[in-house]
PDB file of C-alpha atoms in Angstrom:
ATOM      1  CA  ASN A   1      19.214   0.761   3.746  1.00  0.00           C
ATOM      2  CA  ALA A   2      17.802  -2.182   2.038  1.00  0.00           C
ATOM      3  CA  GLY A   3      14.389  -2.049   3.929  1.00  0.00           C
ATOM      4  CA  VAL A   4      11.929  -4.644   2.753  1.00  0.00           C
ATOM      5  CA  THR A   5      13.701  -6.946  -0.036  1.00  0.00           C
ATOM      6  CA  GLN A   6      11.341  -9.324  -2.265  1.00  0.00           C
ATOM      7  CA  THR A   7      12.707 -11.783  -4.835  1.00  0.00           C
ATOM      8  CA  PRO A   8      11.971 -12.946  -7.812  1.00  0.00           C
ATOM      9  CA  LYS A   9      11.248  -9.023  -9.591  1.00  0.00           C
ATOM     10  CA  PHE A  10       9.695 -10.968 -12.195  1.00  0.00           C
ATOM     11  CA  GLN A  11       7.992 -14.539 -12.967  1.00  0.00           C
ATOM     12  CA  VAL A  12       5.877 -15.587 -15.705  1.00  0.00           C
ATOM     13  CA  LEU A  13       4.025 -19.219 -14.575  1.00  0.00           C
ATOM     14  CA  LYS A  14       2.059 -21.474 -16.510  1.00  0.00           C
ATOM     15  CA  THR A  15      -1.704 -22.169 -15.194  1.00  0.00           C
ATOM     16  CA  GLY A  16      -1.448 -25.040 -12.659  1.00  0.00           C
ATOM     17  CA  GLN A  17       2.267 -24.468 -11.672  1.00  0.00           C
ATOM     18  CA  SER A  18       3.490 -23.316  -8.055  1.00  0.00           C
ATOM     19  CA  MET A  19       5.792 -20.748  -6.697  1.00  0.00           C
ATOM     20  CA  THR A  20       6.911 -19.294  -3.641  1.00  0.00           C
ATOM     21  CA  LEU A  21       7.298 -15.110  -3.246  1.00  0.00           C
ATOM     22  CA  GLN A  22      10.042 -14.292  -0.566  1.00  0.00           C
ATOM     23  CA  CYS A  23      10.196 -11.269   1.448  1.00  0.00           C
ATOM     24  CA  ALA A  24      12.642 -10.010   4.013  1.00  0.00           C
ATOM     25  CA  GLN A  25      13.276  -7.117   6.093  1.00  0.00           C
ATOM     26  CA  ASP A  26      15.946  -5.755   8.054  1.00  0.00           C
ATOM     27  CA  MET A  27      13.791  -3.399  10.260  1.00  0.00           C
ATOM     28  CA  ASN A  28      13.672  -5.485  13.169  1.00  0.00           C
ATOM     29  CA  HIS A  29       9.547  -5.075  12.265  1.00  0.00           C
ATOM     30  CA  ASN A  30       7.025  -7.603  14.040  1.00  0.00           C
ATOM     31  CA  SER A  31       4.495  -7.496  11.454  1.00  0.00           C
ATOM     32  CA  MET A  32       4.954  -8.112   7.944  1.00  0.00           C
ATOM     33  CA  TYR A  33       1.668  -8.421   5.190  1.00  0.00           C
ATOM     34  CA  TRP A  34       1.626  -9.735   1.747  1.00  0.00           C
ATOM     35  CA  TYR A  35      -0.949  -7.654  -0.601  1.00  0.00           C
ATOM     36  CA  ARG A  36      -1.723  -7.645  -4.536  1.00  0.00           C
ATOM     37  CA  GLN A  37      -2.383  -4.804  -6.810  1.00  0.00           C
ATOM     38  CA  ASP A  38      -4.292  -4.745  -9.756  1.00  0.00           C
ATOM     39  CA  PRO A  39      -5.318  -1.973 -11.919  1.00  0.00           C
ATOM     40  CA  GLY A  40      -8.244  -0.020 -10.311  1.00  0.00           C
ATOM     41  CA  MET A  41      -8.391  -2.181  -7.297  1.00  0.00           C
ATOM     42  CA  GLY A  42      -5.917  -0.526  -4.987  1.00  0.00           C
ATOM     43  CA  LEU A  43      -3.849  -2.516  -2.665  1.00  0.00           C
ATOM     44  CA  ARG A  44      -5.442  -5.490  -1.275  1.00  0.00           C
ATOM     45  CA  LEU A  45      -4.328  -7.572   1.661  1.00  0.00           C
ATOM     46  CA  ILE A  46      -4.167 -11.218   0.929  1.00  0.00           C
ATOM     47  CA  TYR A  47      -2.337 -12.679   4.422  1.00  0.00           C
ATOM     48  CA  TYR A  48      -0.668 -10.953   7.137  1.00  0.00           C
ATOM     49  CA  SER A  49       1.559 -11.879  10.040  1.00  0.00           C
ATOM     50  CA  ALA A  50       1.249  -9.507  13.367  1.00  0.00           C
ATOM     51  CA  SER A  51       4.415 -11.156  15.259  1.00  0.00           C
ATOM     52  CA  GLU A  52       6.869 -13.964  14.547  1.00  0.00           C
ATOM     53  CA  GLY A  53       4.693 -17.390  14.757  1.00  0.00           C
ATOM     54  CA  THR A  54       0.977 -15.856  13.729  1.00  0.00           C
ATOM     55  CA  THR A  55      -0.445 -15.667  10.522  1.00  0.00           C
ATOM     56  CA  ASP A  56      -4.047 -14.604   9.326  1.00  0.00           C
ATOM     57  CA  LYS A  57      -6.067 -14.235   6.945  1.00  0.00           C
ATOM     58  CA  GLY A  58      -6.603 -10.633   4.904  1.00  0.00           C
ATOM     59  CA  GLU A  59      -9.244  -9.979   2.321  1.00  0.00           C
ATOM     60  CA  VAL A  60      -8.409 -11.970  -0.528  1.00  0.00           C
ATOM     61  CA  PRO A  61      -6.560 -15.180   0.658  1.00  0.00           C
ATOM     62  CA  ASN A  62      -8.045 -17.790  -1.535  1.00  0.00           C
ATOM     63  CA  GLY A  63      -5.479 -19.592  -3.697  1.00  0.00           C
ATOM     64  CA  TYR A  64      -2.604 -18.474  -1.479  1.00  0.00           C
ATOM     65  CA  ASN A  65      -0.504 -19.864   1.826  1.00  0.00           C
ATOM     66  CA  VAL A  66       2.074 -17.773   3.781  1.00  0.00           C
ATOM     67  CA  SER A  67       5.264 -18.976   6.184  1.00  0.00           C
ATOM     68  CA  ARG A  68       6.390 -16.580   8.653  1.00  0.00           C
ATOM     69  CA  LEU A  69       9.779 -18.166   8.486  1.00  0.00           C
ATOM     70  CA  ASN A  70      11.596 -16.323  11.019  1.00  0.00           C
ATOM     71  CA  LYS A  71      11.244 -12.505  12.585  1.00  0.00           C
ATOM     72  CA  ARG A  72      13.078 -11.424   9.284  1.00  0.00           C
ATOM     73  CA  GLU A  73      11.322 -13.496   6.505  1.00  0.00           C
ATOM     74  CA  PHE A  74       7.821 -14.112   5.413  1.00  0.00           C
ATOM     75  CA  SER A  75       6.820 -15.708   2.237  1.00  0.00           C
ATOM     76  CA  LEU A  76       3.724 -16.288   0.106  1.00  0.00           C
ATOM     77  CA  ARG A  77       3.266 -19.629  -1.925  1.00  0.00           C
ATOM     78  CA  LEU A  78       0.786 -20.138  -4.541  1.00  0.00           C
ATOM     79  CA  GLU A  79      -0.030 -23.625  -5.042  1.00  0.00           C
ATOM     80  CA  SER A  80      -1.632 -23.899  -8.309  1.00  0.00           C
ATOM     81  CA  ALA A  81      -1.418 -20.673  -9.982  1.00  0.00           C
ATOM     82  CA  ALA A  82      -4.255 -19.372 -11.990  1.00  0.00           C
ATOM     83  CA  PRO A  83      -4.516 -16.361 -14.635  1.00  0.00           C
ATOM     84  CA  SER A  84      -6.849 -14.775 -11.751  1.00  0.00           C
ATOM     85  CA  GLN A  85      -3.518 -14.400 -10.113  1.00  0.00           C
ATOM     86  CA  THR A  86      -1.821 -12.241 -12.656  1.00  0.00           C
ATOM     87  CA  SER A  87      -0.676  -9.204 -10.450  1.00  0.00           C
ATOM     88  CA  VAL A  88       1.792  -7.424  -8.751  1.00  0.00           C
ATOM     89  CA  TYR A  89       2.607  -8.436  -5.222  1.00  0.00           C
ATOM     90  CA  PHE A  90       4.052  -6.496  -2.552  1.00  0.00           C
ATOM     91  CA  CYS A  91       5.443  -7.276   0.942  1.00  0.00           C
ATOM     92  CA  ALA A  92       5.397  -4.867   3.506  1.00  0.00           C
ATOM     93  CA  SER A  93       6.153  -4.609   7.117  1.00  0.00           C
ATOM     94  CA  SER A  94       5.479  -2.392  10.001  1.00  0.00           C
ATOM     95  CA  GLY A  95       6.976  -1.725  13.734  1.00  0.00           C
ATOM     96  CA  ARG A  96       3.557  -1.672  15.220  1.00  0.00           C
ATOM     97  CA  THR A  97       0.737  -3.613  14.105  1.00  0.00           C
ATOM     98  CA  LEU A  98      -1.569  -1.496  11.399  1.00  0.00           C
ATOM     99  CA  GLY A  99      -4.473  -1.798  13.576  1.00  0.00           C
ATOM    100  CA  THR A 100      -2.824   0.055  16.241  1.00  0.00           C
ATOM    101  CA  GLY A 101      -1.398   3.101  14.094  1.00  0.00           C
ATOM    102  CA  GLY A 102       1.505   0.956  12.380  1.00  0.00           C
ATOM    103  CA  MET A 103       2.762   2.736   9.289  1.00  0.00           C
ATOM    104  CA  ALA A 104       3.736  -0.183   6.505  1.00  0.00           C
ATOM    105  CA  PHE A 105       7.074   0.248   4.406  1.00  0.00           C
ATOM    106  CA  PHE A 106       6.971  -1.458   1.052  1.00  0.00           C
ATOM    107  CA  GLY A 107       9.146  -3.878  -1.065  1.00  0.00           C
ATOM    108  CA  GLN A 108       9.738  -3.060  -4.579  1.00  0.00           C
ATOM    109  CA  GLY A 109       7.198  -5.768  -5.802  1.00  0.00           C
ATOM    110  CA  THR A 110       7.035  -8.940  -7.714  1.00  0.00           C
ATOM    111  CA  ARG A 111       5.377  -8.784 -11.056  1.00  0.00           C
ATOM    112  CA  LEU A 112       3.863 -12.368 -11.873  1.00  0.00           C
ATOM    113  CA  THR A 113       2.112 -13.143 -14.855  1.00  0.00           C
ATOM    114  CA  VAL A 114       0.262 -16.325 -15.099  1.00  0.00           C
ATOM    115  CA  VAL A 115      -0.250 -18.182 -18.792  1.00  0.00           C
TER     116      VAL A 115
ATOM    117  CA  GLN B   1     -19.835   1.180  -2.476  1.00  0.00           C
ATOM    118  CA  LYS B   2     -16.129   1.180  -1.687  1.00  0.00           C
ATOM    119  CA  GLU B   3     -14.883   2.073   1.669  1.00  0.00           C
ATOM    120  CA  VAL B   4     -12.304   4.246   0.223  1.00  0.00           C
ATOM    121  CA  GLU B   5     -13.027   6.438  -3.147  1.00  0.00           C
ATOM    122  CA  GLN B   6     -10.331   8.278  -4.869  1.00  0.00           C
ATOM    123  CA  ASP B   7     -10.155   9.950  -8.520  1.00  0.00           C
ATOM    124  CA  PRO B   8      -8.008   7.599 -10.820  1.00  0.00           C
ATOM    125  CA  GLY B   9      -7.119  10.802 -12.557  1.00  0.00           C
ATOM    126  CA  PRO B  10      -4.944  11.128 -14.508  1.00  0.00           C
ATOM    127  CA  LEU B  11      -4.037  14.371 -13.318  1.00  0.00           C
ATOM    128  CA  SER B  12      -1.963  16.627 -15.631  1.00  0.00           C
ATOM    129  CA  VAL B  13      -0.681  19.887 -14.444  1.00  0.00           C
ATOM    130  CA  PRO B  14       1.946  22.377 -15.356  1.00  0.00           C
ATOM    131  CA  GLU B  15       5.216  22.950 -13.397  1.00  0.00           C
ATOM    132  CA  GLY B  16       4.853  24.857 -10.144  1.00  0.00           C
ATOM    133  CA  ALA B  17       0.949  24.337 -10.251  1.00  0.00           C
ATOM    134  CA  ILE B  18      -1.024  23.527  -6.843  1.00  0.00           C
ATOM    135  CA  VAL B  19      -1.993  20.018  -6.914  1.00  0.00           C
ATOM    136  CA  SER B  20      -4.910  19.027  -4.747  1.00  0.00           C
ATOM    137  CA  LEU B  21      -5.695  15.226  -4.025  1.00  0.00           C
ATOM    138  CA  ASN B  22      -8.424  13.484  -2.490  1.00  0.00           C
ATOM    139  CA  CYS B  23     -10.487  11.099  -1.029  1.00  0.00           C
ATOM    140  CA  THR B  24     -13.827  10.174   0.534  1.00  0.00           C
ATOM    141  CA  TYR B  25     -14.566   7.256   2.617  1.00  0.00           C
ATOM    142  CA  SER B  26     -17.441   5.954   4.453  1.00  0.00           C
ATOM    143  CA  ASN B  27     -16.648   4.300   7.864  1.00  0.00           C
ATOM    144  CA  SER B  28     -16.301   7.022  10.598  1.00  0.00           C
ATOM    145  CA  ALA B  29     -14.135   4.541  12.720  1.00  0.00           C
ATOM    146  CA  PHE B  30     -11.015   5.513  10.544  1.00  0.00           C
ATOM    147  CA  GLN B  31      -8.763   7.292  12.740  1.00  0.00           C
ATOM    148  CA  TYR B  32      -5.345   7.333  11.096  1.00  0.00           C
ATOM    149  CA  PHE B  33      -4.774   8.463   7.380  1.00  0.00           C
ATOM    150  CA  MET B  34      -2.005   8.047   5.042  1.00  0.00           C
ATOM    151  CA  TRP B  35      -0.700   9.012   1.540  1.00  0.00           C
ATOM    152  CA  TYR B  36       1.649   6.861  -0.411  1.00  0.00           C
ATOM    153  CA  ARG B  37       3.420   8.009  -3.465  1.00  0.00           C
ATOM    154  CA  GLN B  38       3.913   5.117  -6.098  1.00  0.00           C
ATOM    155  CA  TYR B  39       6.397   5.590  -8.975  1.00  0.00           C
ATOM    156  CA  SER B  40       6.028   3.351 -12.024  1.00  0.00           C
ATOM    157  CA  ARG B  41       7.233  -0.120 -11.610  1.00  0.00           C
ATOM    158  CA  LYS B  42       8.062   0.558  -7.844  1.00  0.00           C
ATOM    159  CA  GLY B  43       6.612  -0.303  -4.281  1.00  0.00           C
ATOM    160  CA  PRO B  44       4.522   2.395  -2.444  1.00  0.00           C
ATOM    161  CA  GLU B  45       6.770   4.782  -0.033  1.00  0.00           C
ATOM    162  CA  LEU B  46       4.853   6.765   2.843  1.00  0.00           C
ATOM    163  CA  LEU B  47       4.568  10.369   2.175  1.00  0.00           C
ATOM    164  CA  MET B  48       2.394  11.738   5.134  1.00  0.00           C
ATOM    165  CA  TYR B  49       0.996  10.078   8.321  1.00  0.00           C
ATOM    166  CA  THR B  50      -1.713  11.769  10.290  1.00  0.00           C
ATOM    167  CA  TYR B  51      -3.795  10.832  13.296  1.00  0.00           C
ATOM    168  CA  SER B  52      -7.733  12.150  13.819  1.00  0.00           C
ATOM    169  CA  SER B  53      -8.602  15.567  11.741  1.00  0.00           C
ATOM    170  CA  GLY B  54      -6.519  18.671  11.147  1.00  0.00           C
ATOM    171  CA  ASN B  55      -3.633  19.765   8.958  1.00  0.00           C
ATOM    172  CA  LYS B  56       0.126  18.448   8.604  1.00  0.00           C
ATOM    173  CA  GLU B  57       2.655  20.302   6.723  1.00  0.00           C
ATOM    174  CA  ASP B  58       6.106  18.837   5.485  1.00  0.00           C
ATOM    175  CA  GLY B  59       7.983  20.563   3.134  1.00  0.00           C
ATOM    176  CA  ARG B  60       5.555  21.196  -0.108  1.00  0.00           C
ATOM    177  CA  PHE B  61       3.056  18.494   0.914  1.00  0.00           C
ATOM    178  CA  THR B  62       0.276  19.306   3.142  1.00  0.00           C
ATOM    179  CA  ALA B  63      -2.140  16.660   4.341  1.00  0.00           C
ATOM    180  CA  GLN B  64      -5.415  17.485   5.605  1.00  0.00           C
ATOM    181  CA  VAL B  65      -8.383  15.186   7.433  1.00  0.00           C
ATOM    182  CA  ASP B  66     -11.888  16.619   7.734  1.00  0.00           C
ATOM    183  CA  LYS B  67     -13.493  13.863   9.825  1.00  0.00           C
ATOM    184  CA  SER B  68     -16.945  15.345   9.606  1.00  0.00           C
ATOM    185  CA  SER B  69     -17.047  15.047   5.790  1.00  0.00           C
ATOM    186  CA  LYS B  70     -15.227  11.682   5.612  1.00  0.00           C
ATOM    187  CA  TYR B  71     -12.981  13.731   3.433  1.00  0.00           C
ATOM    188  CA  ILE B  72      -8.965  13.710   2.966  1.00  0.00           C
ATOM    189  CA  SER B  73      -6.415  15.566   1.113  1.00  0.00           C
ATOM    190  CA  LEU B  74      -2.998  15.937  -0.194  1.00  0.00           C
ATOM    191  CA  PHE B  75      -1.959  19.378  -1.174  1.00  0.00           C
ATOM    192  CA  ILE B  76       1.650  19.558  -3.403  1.00  0.00           C
ATOM    193  CA  ARG B  77       2.782  23.142  -3.901  1.00  0.00           C
ATOM    194  CA  ASP B  78       5.278  24.204  -6.215  1.00  0.00           C
ATOM    195  CA  SER B  79       4.818  20.623  -8.179  1.00  0.00           C
ATOM    196  CA  GLN B  80       7.842  19.674  -9.991  1.00  0.00           C
ATOM    197  CA  PRO B  81       8.287  16.860 -12.742  1.00  0.00           C
ATOM    198  CA  SER B  82       9.715  14.394  -9.858  1.00  0.00           C
ATOM    199  CA  ASP B  83       6.575  14.535  -8.253  1.00  0.00           C
ATOM    200  CA  SER B  84       4.517  12.530 -11.378  1.00  0.00           C
ATOM    201  CA  ALA B  85       3.269   9.325  -9.673  1.00  0.00           C
ATOM    202  CA  THR B  86       0.627   7.679  -8.198  1.00  0.00           C
ATOM    203  CA  TYR B  87      -0.545   8.752  -5.123  1.00  0.00           C
ATOM    204  CA  LEU B  88      -2.559   6.330  -2.797  1.00  0.00           C
ATOM    205  CA  CYS B  89      -4.452   7.215   0.053  1.00  0.00           C
ATOM    206  CA  ALA B  90      -4.999   4.700   2.826  1.00  0.00           C
ATOM    207  CA  MET B  91      -6.627   4.537   5.944  1.00  0.00           C
ATOM    208  CA  GLY B  92      -6.796   2.598   9.170  1.00  0.00           C
ATOM    209  CA  PHE B  93      -8.205   2.013  12.648  1.00  0.00           C
ATOM    210  CA  GLY B  94      -6.834   2.804  15.700  1.00  0.00           C
ATOM    211  CA  THR B  95      -8.031  -0.137  17.891  1.00  0.00           C
ATOM    212  CA  GLY B  96      -6.536  -3.709  17.340  1.00  0.00           C
ATOM    213  CA  GLY B  97      -7.868  -6.804  15.829  1.00  0.00           C
ATOM    214  CA  TYR B  98      -8.488  -5.254  12.644  1.00  0.00           C
ATOM    215  CA  ASN B  99      -4.996  -5.189  11.353  1.00  0.00           C
ATOM    216  CA  LYS B 100      -5.163  -3.589   7.949  1.00  0.00           C
ATOM    217  CA  LEU B 101      -5.152  -0.528   6.184  1.00  0.00           C
ATOM    218  CA  ILE B 102      -7.894   0.279   3.590  1.00  0.00           C
ATOM    219  CA  PHE B 103      -6.334   1.667   0.239  1.00  0.00           C
ATOM    220  CA  GLY B 104      -7.711   4.070  -2.135  1.00  0.00           C
ATOM    221  CA  ALA B 105      -7.356   2.784  -5.921  1.00  0.00           C
ATOM    222  CA  GLY B 106      -4.532   5.555  -6.526  1.00  0.00           C
ATOM    223  CA  THR B 107      -4.775   9.017  -8.533  1.00  0.00           C
ATOM    224  CA  ARG B 108      -2.158   9.559 -11.475  1.00  0.00           C
ATOM    225  CA  LEU B 109      -0.187  12.566 -11.589  1.00  0.00           C
ATOM    226  CA  ALA B 110       1.657  13.892 -14.322  1.00  0.00           C
ATOM    227  CA  VAL B 111       3.722  17.337 -13.918  1.00  0.00           C
ATOM    228  CA  HIS B 112       4.631  18.593 -17.318  1.00  0.00           C
ATOM    229  CA  PRO B 113       7.793  21.237 -17.393  1.00  0.00           C
TER     230      PRO B 113
END
């Protein structure tokens, strides 16, 4: 089972460049999420989509945009990358929203370095 | 003060030891609690899920929630080198409208043969 698939796995960007991180899930989940993980900070929510057609800001949305392309796919875009966005990015999905007891299943992560 | 506190470790134990991992939290509104295991350079994988207080056992793993003390624990019996990973606690609210999990920073565990 593929579960949650993220592409690319690694990326190096120069300051000011843009890129889109792709995420797809094959579990027929309604809700999808983007997190970033930094040392000592745990996982922090960037944006989420409770269902197809809706997106909402999480804890650290500045500098990012998202698109819920369809039920399976949820992309994260960095319009003008900054060194502070160097992090590991995880996409997750859940059958029920996390606000109603859903369990999050994560992808393998995208390791992004901005120089 | 962070909403969820977790000792980052590292915690190093010999194979076969009983491991105790803990998190404390400040918000009494949390209703469900999870433990995730994350191997190096991999995504977190759900290990245990509990709702409200009490114990839950799954094989060598036991999750314990004490809501009165705002304290959760994960016990690993007969620890194995394959248990070496970072363990993240996560907590959520049982009502809609606040759609996120709050994660601890993670505890790094090393089980040596």
